[in-house]
Every structure is written in structure tokens, then in C-alpha cells.
JSON list of C-alpha atoms in Angstrom, two decimals:
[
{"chain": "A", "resi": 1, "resn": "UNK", "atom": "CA", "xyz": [80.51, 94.02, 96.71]},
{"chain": "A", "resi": 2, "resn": "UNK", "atom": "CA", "xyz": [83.17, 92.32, 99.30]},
{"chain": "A", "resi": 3, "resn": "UNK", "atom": "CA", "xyz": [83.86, 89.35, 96.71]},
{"chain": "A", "resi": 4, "resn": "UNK", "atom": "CA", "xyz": [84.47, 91.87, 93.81]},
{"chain": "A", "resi": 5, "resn": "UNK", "atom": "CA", "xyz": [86.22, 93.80, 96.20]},
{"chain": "A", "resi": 6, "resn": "UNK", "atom": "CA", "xyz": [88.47, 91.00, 96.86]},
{"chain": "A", "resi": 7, "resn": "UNK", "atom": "CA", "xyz": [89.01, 89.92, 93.73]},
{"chain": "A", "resi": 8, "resn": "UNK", "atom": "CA", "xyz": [90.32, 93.40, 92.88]},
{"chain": "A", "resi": 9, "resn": "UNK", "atom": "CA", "xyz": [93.01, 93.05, 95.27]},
{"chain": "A", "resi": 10, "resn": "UNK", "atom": "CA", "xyz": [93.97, 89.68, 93.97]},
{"chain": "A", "resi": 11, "resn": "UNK", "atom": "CA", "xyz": [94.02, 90.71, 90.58]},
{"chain": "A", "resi": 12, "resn": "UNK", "atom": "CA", "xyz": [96.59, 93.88, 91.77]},
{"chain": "A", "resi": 13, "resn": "UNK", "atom": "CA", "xyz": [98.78, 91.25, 93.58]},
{"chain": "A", "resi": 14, "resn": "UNK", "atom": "CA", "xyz": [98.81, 89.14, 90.78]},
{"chain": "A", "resi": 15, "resn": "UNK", "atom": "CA", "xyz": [100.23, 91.94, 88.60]},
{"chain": "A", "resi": 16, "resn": "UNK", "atom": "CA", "xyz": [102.66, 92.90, 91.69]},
{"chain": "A", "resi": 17, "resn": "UNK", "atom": "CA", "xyz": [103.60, 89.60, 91.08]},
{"chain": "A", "resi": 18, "resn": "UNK", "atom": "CA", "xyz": [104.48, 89.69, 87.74]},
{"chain": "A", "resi": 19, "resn": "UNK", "atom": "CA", "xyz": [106.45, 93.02, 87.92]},
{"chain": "A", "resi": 20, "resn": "UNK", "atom": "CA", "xyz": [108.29, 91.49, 90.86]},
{"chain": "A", "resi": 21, "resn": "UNK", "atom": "CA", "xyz": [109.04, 88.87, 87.47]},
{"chain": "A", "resi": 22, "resn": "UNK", "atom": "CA", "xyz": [109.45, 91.38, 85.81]},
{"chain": "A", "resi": 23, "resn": "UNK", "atom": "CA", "xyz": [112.01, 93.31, 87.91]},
{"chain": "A", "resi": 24, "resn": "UNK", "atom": "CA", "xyz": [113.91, 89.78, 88.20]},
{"chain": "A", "resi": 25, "resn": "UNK", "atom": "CA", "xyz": [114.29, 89.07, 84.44]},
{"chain": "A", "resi": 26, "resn": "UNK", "atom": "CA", "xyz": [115.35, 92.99, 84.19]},
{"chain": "A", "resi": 27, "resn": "UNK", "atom": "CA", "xyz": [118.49, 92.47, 86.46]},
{"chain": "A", "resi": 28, "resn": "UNK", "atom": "CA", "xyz": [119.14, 89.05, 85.42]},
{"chain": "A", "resi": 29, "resn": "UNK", "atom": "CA", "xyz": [119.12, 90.13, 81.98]},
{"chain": "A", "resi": 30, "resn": "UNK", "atom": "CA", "xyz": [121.75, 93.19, 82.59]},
{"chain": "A", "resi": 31, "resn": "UNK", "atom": "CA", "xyz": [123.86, 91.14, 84.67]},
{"chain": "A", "resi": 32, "resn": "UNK", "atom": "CA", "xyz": [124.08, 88.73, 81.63]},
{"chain": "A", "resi": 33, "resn": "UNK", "atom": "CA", "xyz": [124.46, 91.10, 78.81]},
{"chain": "A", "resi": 34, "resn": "UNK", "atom": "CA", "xyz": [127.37, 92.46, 81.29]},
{"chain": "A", "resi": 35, "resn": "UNK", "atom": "CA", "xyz": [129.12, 89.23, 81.34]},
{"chain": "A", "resi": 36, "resn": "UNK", "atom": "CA", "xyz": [128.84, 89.25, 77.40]},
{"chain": "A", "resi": 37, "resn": "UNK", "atom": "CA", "xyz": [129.65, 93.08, 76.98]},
{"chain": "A", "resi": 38, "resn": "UNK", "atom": "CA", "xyz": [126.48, 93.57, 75.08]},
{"chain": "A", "resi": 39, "resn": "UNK", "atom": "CA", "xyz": [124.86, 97.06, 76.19]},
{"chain": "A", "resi": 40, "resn": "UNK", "atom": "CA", "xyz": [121.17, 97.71, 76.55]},
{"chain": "A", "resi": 41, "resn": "UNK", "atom": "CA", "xyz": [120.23, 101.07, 77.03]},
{"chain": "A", "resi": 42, "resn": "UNK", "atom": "CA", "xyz": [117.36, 101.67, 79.79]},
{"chain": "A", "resi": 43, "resn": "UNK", "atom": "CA", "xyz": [117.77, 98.19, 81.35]},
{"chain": "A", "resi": 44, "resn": "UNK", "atom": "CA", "xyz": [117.84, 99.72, 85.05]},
{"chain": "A", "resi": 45, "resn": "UNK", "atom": "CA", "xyz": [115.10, 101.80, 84.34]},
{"chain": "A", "resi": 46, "resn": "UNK", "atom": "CA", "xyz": [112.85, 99.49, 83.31]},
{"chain": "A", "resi": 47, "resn": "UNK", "atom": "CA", "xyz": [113.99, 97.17, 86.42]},
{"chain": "A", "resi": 48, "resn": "UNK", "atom": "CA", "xyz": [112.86, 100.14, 88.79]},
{"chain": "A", "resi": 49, "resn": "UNK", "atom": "CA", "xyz": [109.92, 101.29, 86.79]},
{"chain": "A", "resi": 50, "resn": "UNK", "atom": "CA", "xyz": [108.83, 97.03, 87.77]},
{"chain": "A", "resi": 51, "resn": "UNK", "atom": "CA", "xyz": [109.67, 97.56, 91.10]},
{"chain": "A", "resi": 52, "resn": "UNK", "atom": "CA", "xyz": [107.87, 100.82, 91.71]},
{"chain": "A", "resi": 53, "resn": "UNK", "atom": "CA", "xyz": [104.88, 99.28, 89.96]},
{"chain": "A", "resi": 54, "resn": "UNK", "atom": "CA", "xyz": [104.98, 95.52, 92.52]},
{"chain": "A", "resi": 55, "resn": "UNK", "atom": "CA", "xyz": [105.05, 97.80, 95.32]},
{"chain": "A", "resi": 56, "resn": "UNK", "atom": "CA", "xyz": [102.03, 99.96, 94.85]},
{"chain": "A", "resi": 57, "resn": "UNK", "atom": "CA", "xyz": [100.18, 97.31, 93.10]},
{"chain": "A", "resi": 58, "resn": "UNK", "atom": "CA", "xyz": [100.50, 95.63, 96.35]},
{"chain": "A", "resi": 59, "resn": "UNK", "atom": "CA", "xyz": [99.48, 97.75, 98.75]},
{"chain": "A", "resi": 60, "resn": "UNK", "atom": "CA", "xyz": [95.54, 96.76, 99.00]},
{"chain": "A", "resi": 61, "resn": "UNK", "atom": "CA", "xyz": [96.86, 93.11, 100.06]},
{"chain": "A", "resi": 62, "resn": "UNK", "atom": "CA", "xyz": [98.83, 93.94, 102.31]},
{"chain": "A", "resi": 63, "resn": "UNK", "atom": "CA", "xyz": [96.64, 96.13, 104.07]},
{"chain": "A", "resi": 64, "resn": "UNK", "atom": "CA", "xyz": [94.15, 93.18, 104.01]},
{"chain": "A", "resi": 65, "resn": "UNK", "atom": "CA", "xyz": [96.76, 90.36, 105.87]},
{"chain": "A", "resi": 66, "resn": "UNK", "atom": "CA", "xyz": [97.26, 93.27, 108.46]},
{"chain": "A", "resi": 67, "resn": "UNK", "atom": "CA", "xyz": [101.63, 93.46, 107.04]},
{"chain": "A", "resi": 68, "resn": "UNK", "atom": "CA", "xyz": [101.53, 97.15, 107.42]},
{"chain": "A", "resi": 69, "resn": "UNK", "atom": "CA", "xyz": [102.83, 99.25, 110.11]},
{"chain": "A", "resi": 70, "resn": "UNK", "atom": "CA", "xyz": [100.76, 98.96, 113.36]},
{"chain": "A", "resi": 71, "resn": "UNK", "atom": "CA", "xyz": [100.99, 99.94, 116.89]},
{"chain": "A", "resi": 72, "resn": "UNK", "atom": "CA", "xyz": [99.77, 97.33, 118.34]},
{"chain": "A", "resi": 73, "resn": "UNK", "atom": "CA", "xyz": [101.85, 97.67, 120.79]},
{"chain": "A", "resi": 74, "resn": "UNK", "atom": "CA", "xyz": [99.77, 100.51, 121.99]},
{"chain": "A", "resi": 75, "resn": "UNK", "atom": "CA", "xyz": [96.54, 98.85, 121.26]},
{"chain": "A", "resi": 76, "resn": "UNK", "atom": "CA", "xyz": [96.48, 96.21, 122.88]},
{"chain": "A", "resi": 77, "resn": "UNK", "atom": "CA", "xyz": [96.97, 97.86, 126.30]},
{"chain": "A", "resi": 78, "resn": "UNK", "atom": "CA", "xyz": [93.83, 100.06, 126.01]},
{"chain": "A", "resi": 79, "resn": "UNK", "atom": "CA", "xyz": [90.57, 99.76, 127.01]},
{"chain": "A", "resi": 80, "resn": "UNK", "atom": "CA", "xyz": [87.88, 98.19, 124.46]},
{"chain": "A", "resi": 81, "resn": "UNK", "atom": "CA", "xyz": [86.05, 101.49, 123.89]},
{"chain": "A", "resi": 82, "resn": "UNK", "atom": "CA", "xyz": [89.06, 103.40, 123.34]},
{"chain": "A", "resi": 83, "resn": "UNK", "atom": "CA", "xyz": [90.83, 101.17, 121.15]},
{"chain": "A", "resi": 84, "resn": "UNK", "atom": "CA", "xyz": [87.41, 100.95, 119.03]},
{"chain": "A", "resi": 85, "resn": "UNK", "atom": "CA", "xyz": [87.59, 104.69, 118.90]},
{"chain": "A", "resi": 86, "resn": "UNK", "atom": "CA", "xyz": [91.20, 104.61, 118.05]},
{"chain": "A", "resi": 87, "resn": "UNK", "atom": "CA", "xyz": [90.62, 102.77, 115.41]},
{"chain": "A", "resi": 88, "resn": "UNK", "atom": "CA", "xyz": [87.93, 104.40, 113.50]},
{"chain": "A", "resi": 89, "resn": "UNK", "atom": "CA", "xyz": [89.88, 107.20, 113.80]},
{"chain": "A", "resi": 90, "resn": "UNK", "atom": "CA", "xyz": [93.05, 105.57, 112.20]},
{"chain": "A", "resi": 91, "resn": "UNK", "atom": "CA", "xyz": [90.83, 104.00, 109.15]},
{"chain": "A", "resi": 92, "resn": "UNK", "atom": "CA", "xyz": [88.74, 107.13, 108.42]},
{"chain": "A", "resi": 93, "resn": "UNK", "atom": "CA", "xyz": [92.63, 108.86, 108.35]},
{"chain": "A", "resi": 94, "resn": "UNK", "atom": "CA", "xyz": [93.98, 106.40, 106.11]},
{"chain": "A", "resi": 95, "resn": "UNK", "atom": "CA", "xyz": [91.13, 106.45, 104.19]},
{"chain": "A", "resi": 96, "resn": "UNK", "atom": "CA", "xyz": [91.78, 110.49, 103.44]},
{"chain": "A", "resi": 97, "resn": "UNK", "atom": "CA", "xyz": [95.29, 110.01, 102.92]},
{"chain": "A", "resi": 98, "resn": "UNK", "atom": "CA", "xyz": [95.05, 107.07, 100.28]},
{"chain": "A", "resi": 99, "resn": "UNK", "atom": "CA", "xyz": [92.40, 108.86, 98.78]},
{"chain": "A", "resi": 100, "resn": "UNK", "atom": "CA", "xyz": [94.62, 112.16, 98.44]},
{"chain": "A", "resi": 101, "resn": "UNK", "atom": "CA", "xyz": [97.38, 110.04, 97.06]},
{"chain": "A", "resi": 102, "resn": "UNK", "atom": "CA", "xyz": [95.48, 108.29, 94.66]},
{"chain": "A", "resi": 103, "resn": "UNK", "atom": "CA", "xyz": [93.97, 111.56, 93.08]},
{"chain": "A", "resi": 104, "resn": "UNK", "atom": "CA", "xyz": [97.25, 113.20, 92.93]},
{"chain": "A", "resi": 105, "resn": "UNK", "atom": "CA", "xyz": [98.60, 109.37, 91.44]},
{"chain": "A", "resi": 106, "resn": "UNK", "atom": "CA", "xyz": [96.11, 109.96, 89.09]},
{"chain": "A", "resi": 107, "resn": "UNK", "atom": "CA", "xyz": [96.47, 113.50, 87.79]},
{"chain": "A", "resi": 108, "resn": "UNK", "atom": "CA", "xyz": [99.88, 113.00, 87.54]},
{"chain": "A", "resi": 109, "resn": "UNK", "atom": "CA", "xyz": [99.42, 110.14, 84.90]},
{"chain": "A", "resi": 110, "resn": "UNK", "atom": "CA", "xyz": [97.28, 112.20, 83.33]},
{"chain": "A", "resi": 111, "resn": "UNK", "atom": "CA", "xyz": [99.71, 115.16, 83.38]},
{"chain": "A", "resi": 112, "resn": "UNK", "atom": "CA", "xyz": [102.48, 113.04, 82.16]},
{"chain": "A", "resi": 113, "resn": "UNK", "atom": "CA", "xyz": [100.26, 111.82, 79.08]},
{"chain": "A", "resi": 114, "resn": "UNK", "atom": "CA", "xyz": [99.27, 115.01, 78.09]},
{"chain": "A", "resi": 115, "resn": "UNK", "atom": "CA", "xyz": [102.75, 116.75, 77.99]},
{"chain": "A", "resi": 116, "resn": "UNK", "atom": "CA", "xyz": [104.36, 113.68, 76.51]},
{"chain": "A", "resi": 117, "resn": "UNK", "atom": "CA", "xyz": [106.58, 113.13, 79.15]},
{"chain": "A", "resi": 118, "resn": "UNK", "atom": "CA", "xyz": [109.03, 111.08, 78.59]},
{"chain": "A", "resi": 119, "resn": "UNK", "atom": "CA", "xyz": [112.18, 109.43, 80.90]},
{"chain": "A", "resi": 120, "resn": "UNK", "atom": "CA", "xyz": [115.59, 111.64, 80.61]},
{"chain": "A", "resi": 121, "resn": "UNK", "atom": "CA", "xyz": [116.93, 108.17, 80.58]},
{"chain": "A", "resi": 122, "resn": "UNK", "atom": "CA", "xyz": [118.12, 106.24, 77.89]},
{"chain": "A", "resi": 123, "resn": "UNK", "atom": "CA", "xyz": [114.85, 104.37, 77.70]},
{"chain": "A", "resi": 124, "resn": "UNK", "atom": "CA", "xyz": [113.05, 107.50, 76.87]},
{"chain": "A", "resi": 125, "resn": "UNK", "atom": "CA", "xyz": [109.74, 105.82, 77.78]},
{"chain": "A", "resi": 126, "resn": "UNK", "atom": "CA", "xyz": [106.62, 107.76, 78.07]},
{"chain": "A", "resi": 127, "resn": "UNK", "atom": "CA", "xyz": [106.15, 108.21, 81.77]},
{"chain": "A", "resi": 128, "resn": "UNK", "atom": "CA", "xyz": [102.50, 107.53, 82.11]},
{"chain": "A", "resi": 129, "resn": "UNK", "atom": "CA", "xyz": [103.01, 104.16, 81.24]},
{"chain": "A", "resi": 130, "resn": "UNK", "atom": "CA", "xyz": [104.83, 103.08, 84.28]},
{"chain": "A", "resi": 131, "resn": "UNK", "atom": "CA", "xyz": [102.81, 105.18, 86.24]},
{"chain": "A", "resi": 132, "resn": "UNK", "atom": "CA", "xyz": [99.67, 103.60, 85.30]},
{"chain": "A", "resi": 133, "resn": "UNK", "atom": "CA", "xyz": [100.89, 100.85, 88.17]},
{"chain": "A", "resi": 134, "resn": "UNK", "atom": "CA", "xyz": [101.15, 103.64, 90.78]},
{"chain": "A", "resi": 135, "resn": "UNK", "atom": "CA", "xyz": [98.01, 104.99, 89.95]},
{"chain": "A", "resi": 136, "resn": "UNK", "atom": "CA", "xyz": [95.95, 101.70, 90.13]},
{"chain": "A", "resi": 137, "resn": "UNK", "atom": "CA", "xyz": [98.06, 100.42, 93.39]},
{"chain": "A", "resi": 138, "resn": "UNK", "atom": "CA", "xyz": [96.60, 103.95, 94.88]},
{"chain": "A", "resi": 139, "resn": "UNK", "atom": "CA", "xyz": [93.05, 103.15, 93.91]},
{"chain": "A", "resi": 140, "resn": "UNK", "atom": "CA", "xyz": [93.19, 100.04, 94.73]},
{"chain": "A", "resi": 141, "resn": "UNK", "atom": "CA", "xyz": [94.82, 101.28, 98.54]},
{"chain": "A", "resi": 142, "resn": "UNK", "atom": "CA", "xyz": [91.93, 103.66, 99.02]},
{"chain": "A", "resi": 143, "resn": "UNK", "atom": "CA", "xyz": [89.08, 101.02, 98.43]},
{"chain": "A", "resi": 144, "resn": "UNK", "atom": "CA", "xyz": [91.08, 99.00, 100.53]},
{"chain": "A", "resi": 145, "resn": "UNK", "atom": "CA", "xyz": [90.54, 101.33, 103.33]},
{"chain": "A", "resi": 146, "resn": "UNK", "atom": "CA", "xyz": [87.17, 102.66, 102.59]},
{"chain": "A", "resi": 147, "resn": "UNK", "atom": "CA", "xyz": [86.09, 98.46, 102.27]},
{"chain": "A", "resi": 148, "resn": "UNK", "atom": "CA", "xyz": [88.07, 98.17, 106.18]},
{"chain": "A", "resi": 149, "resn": "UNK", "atom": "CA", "xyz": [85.59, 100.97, 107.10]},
{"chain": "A", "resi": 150, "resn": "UNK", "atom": "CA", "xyz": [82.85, 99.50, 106.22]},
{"chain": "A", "resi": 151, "resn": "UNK", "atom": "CA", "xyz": [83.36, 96.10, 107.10]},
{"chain": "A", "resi": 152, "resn": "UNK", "atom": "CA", "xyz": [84.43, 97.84, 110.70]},
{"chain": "A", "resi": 153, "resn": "UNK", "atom": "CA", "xyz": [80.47, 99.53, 110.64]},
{"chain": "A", "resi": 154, "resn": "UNK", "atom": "CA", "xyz": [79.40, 96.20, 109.80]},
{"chain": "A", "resi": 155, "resn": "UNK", "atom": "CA", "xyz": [80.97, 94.74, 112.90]},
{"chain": "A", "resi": 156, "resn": "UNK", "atom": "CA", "xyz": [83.72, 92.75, 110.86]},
{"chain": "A", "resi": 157, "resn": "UNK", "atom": "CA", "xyz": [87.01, 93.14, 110.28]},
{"chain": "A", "resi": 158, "resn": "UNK", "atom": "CA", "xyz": [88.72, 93.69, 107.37]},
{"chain": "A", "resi": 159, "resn": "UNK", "atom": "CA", "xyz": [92.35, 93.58, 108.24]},
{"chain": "A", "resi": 160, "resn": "UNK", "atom": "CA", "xyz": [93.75, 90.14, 109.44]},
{"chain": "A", "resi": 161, "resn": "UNK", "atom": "CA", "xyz": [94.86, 89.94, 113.31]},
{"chain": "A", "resi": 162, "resn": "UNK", "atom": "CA", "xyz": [97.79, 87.96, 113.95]},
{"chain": "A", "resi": 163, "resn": "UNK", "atom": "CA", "xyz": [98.17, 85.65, 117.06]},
{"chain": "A", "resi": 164, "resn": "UNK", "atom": "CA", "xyz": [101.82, 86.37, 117.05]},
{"chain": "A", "resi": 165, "resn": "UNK", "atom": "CA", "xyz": [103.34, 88.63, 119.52]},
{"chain": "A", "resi": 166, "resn": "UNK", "atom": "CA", "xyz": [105.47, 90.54, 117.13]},
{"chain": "A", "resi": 167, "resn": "UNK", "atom": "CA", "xyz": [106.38, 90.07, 113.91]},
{"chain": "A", "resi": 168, "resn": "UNK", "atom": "CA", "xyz": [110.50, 89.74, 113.73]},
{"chain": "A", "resi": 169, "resn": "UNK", "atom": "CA", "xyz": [112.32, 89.97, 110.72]}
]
């Protein structure tokens, strides 16, 4: 289960990866046709639609190296039972809030596709379509969590510690 687990998240970083590409060769592209005074219509929204989608995609791997938001500031001044407890408590509520947003990810790519929504841009794409990254980036966030939780039962851990102090930026 953990190595197709695992492999799940690689294969949503690997297509985070290529709509980072993506996003690149969307900008690059407009600032080119710009130069040449050649318009394409929906170039910008097809650069943020690639954006949107390299975010969420990401989100399960990121969880996993431990490069979201954490107070460890906090946690690492309380006691071993309490900081146990503390953290249970902050997977089980991740877990219900990644869940939540990937149903609601999910019935809204299924709302879009069955109204035919479509951009009020001048792409006029279908909107389920770059949804479909959101949607998948949510599932993918949920297992995430609900994989930390039960690698925590196991008496693993599923999140990477760093030996770093802080991380500065």
C-alpha cells in the first residue's frame, strides 16, 4: 500500500512539474508573440490554469518532505505525551479538511462538466478540464494525510523532520 502510495505522489509531482513547464512556455510564449505583435487570445489563462494545476498537484509531496506550515516552534517545547497528542489531533484535522476540499474539488468538476461551463475569457475553455488538476491534487492531499495517520498508528512517520532550526527564505 505505502509503495503505491508513494508512487502516487510522485506521479502528481511529476505532472506539477510539467505544468510548472507548462506555465513557463505559456509566459515565454506571450512575451514573444508581444515582441512580434502577434496576439493570442487566452495565453494568460492558460498560464494560470498551469499554475493552479502545479500547485495542487503538489500538495501530497510536500506534505511528505514536511515544506508545509508547522509550528514547530511550539512543538518542540512540549512534553512527549502532549506533543504526541497534539499531533494526532493536527493529522486527524487535516485529514477532515483535505477530505472536505477534495469532495467539494470534485463536485465542482463535475458541476462544471455538466453545465458546460466554460471560461468568460477569450480561451473559452471548458472549465472542468483545468480543474481536473485541482481535483486530483485534493485527492491526492487527503491520502496524503490519511497515509501520515496511519503510518503515525504504525509508529512511523510519514512527514520528513528536518534537523534545521528554521527554515529561512
Amino acid at each position: 500500500m505505502s509503495q503505491f502510495a508513494f508512487r502516487f505522489y510522485q506521479g502528481l509531482m511529476f505532472l506539477s512539474c510539467v505544468s510548472m513547464i507548462a506555465a513557463f512556455a505559456a509566459v515565454l510564449l506571450g512575451v514573444v508573440a508581444r515582441e512580434v505583435h502577434w496576439d493570442i487570445p487566452g495565453l494568460d489563462a492558460y498560464a494560470g490554469y498551469a499554475i493552479a494545476c502545479a500547485l495542487f498537484l503538489a500538495l501530497p509531496t510536500t506534505l511528505r518532505h514536511g515544506d508545509h506550515i508547522r509550528v514547530t516552534l511550539l512543538l518542540d517545547r512540549l512534553p512527549t505525551r502532549v506533543r504526541g497528542a497534539l499531533e494526532w489531533i493536527c493529522l486527524a484535522g487535516g485529514l477532515v479538511i483535505a477530505l472536505a476540499l477534495a469532495w467539494y474539488a470534485i463536485r465542482l468538476v463535475w458541476v462544471s462538466w455538466d453545465t458546460h461551463d466554460i471560461s468568460p475569457g477569450a480561451d473559452a475553455t471548458p472549465l472542468w478540464i483545468p480543474q481536473l488538476g485541482m481535483a486530483l491534487g485534493c485527492v491526492g492531499f487527503a491520502l496524503s494525510f490519511a497515509h501520515a495517520l496511519l503510518m503515525r498508528w504504525q509508529g512511523g512517520h510519514f512527514i520528513a523532520v528536518s534537523t534545521e532550526a528554521a527554515h529561512i527564505e
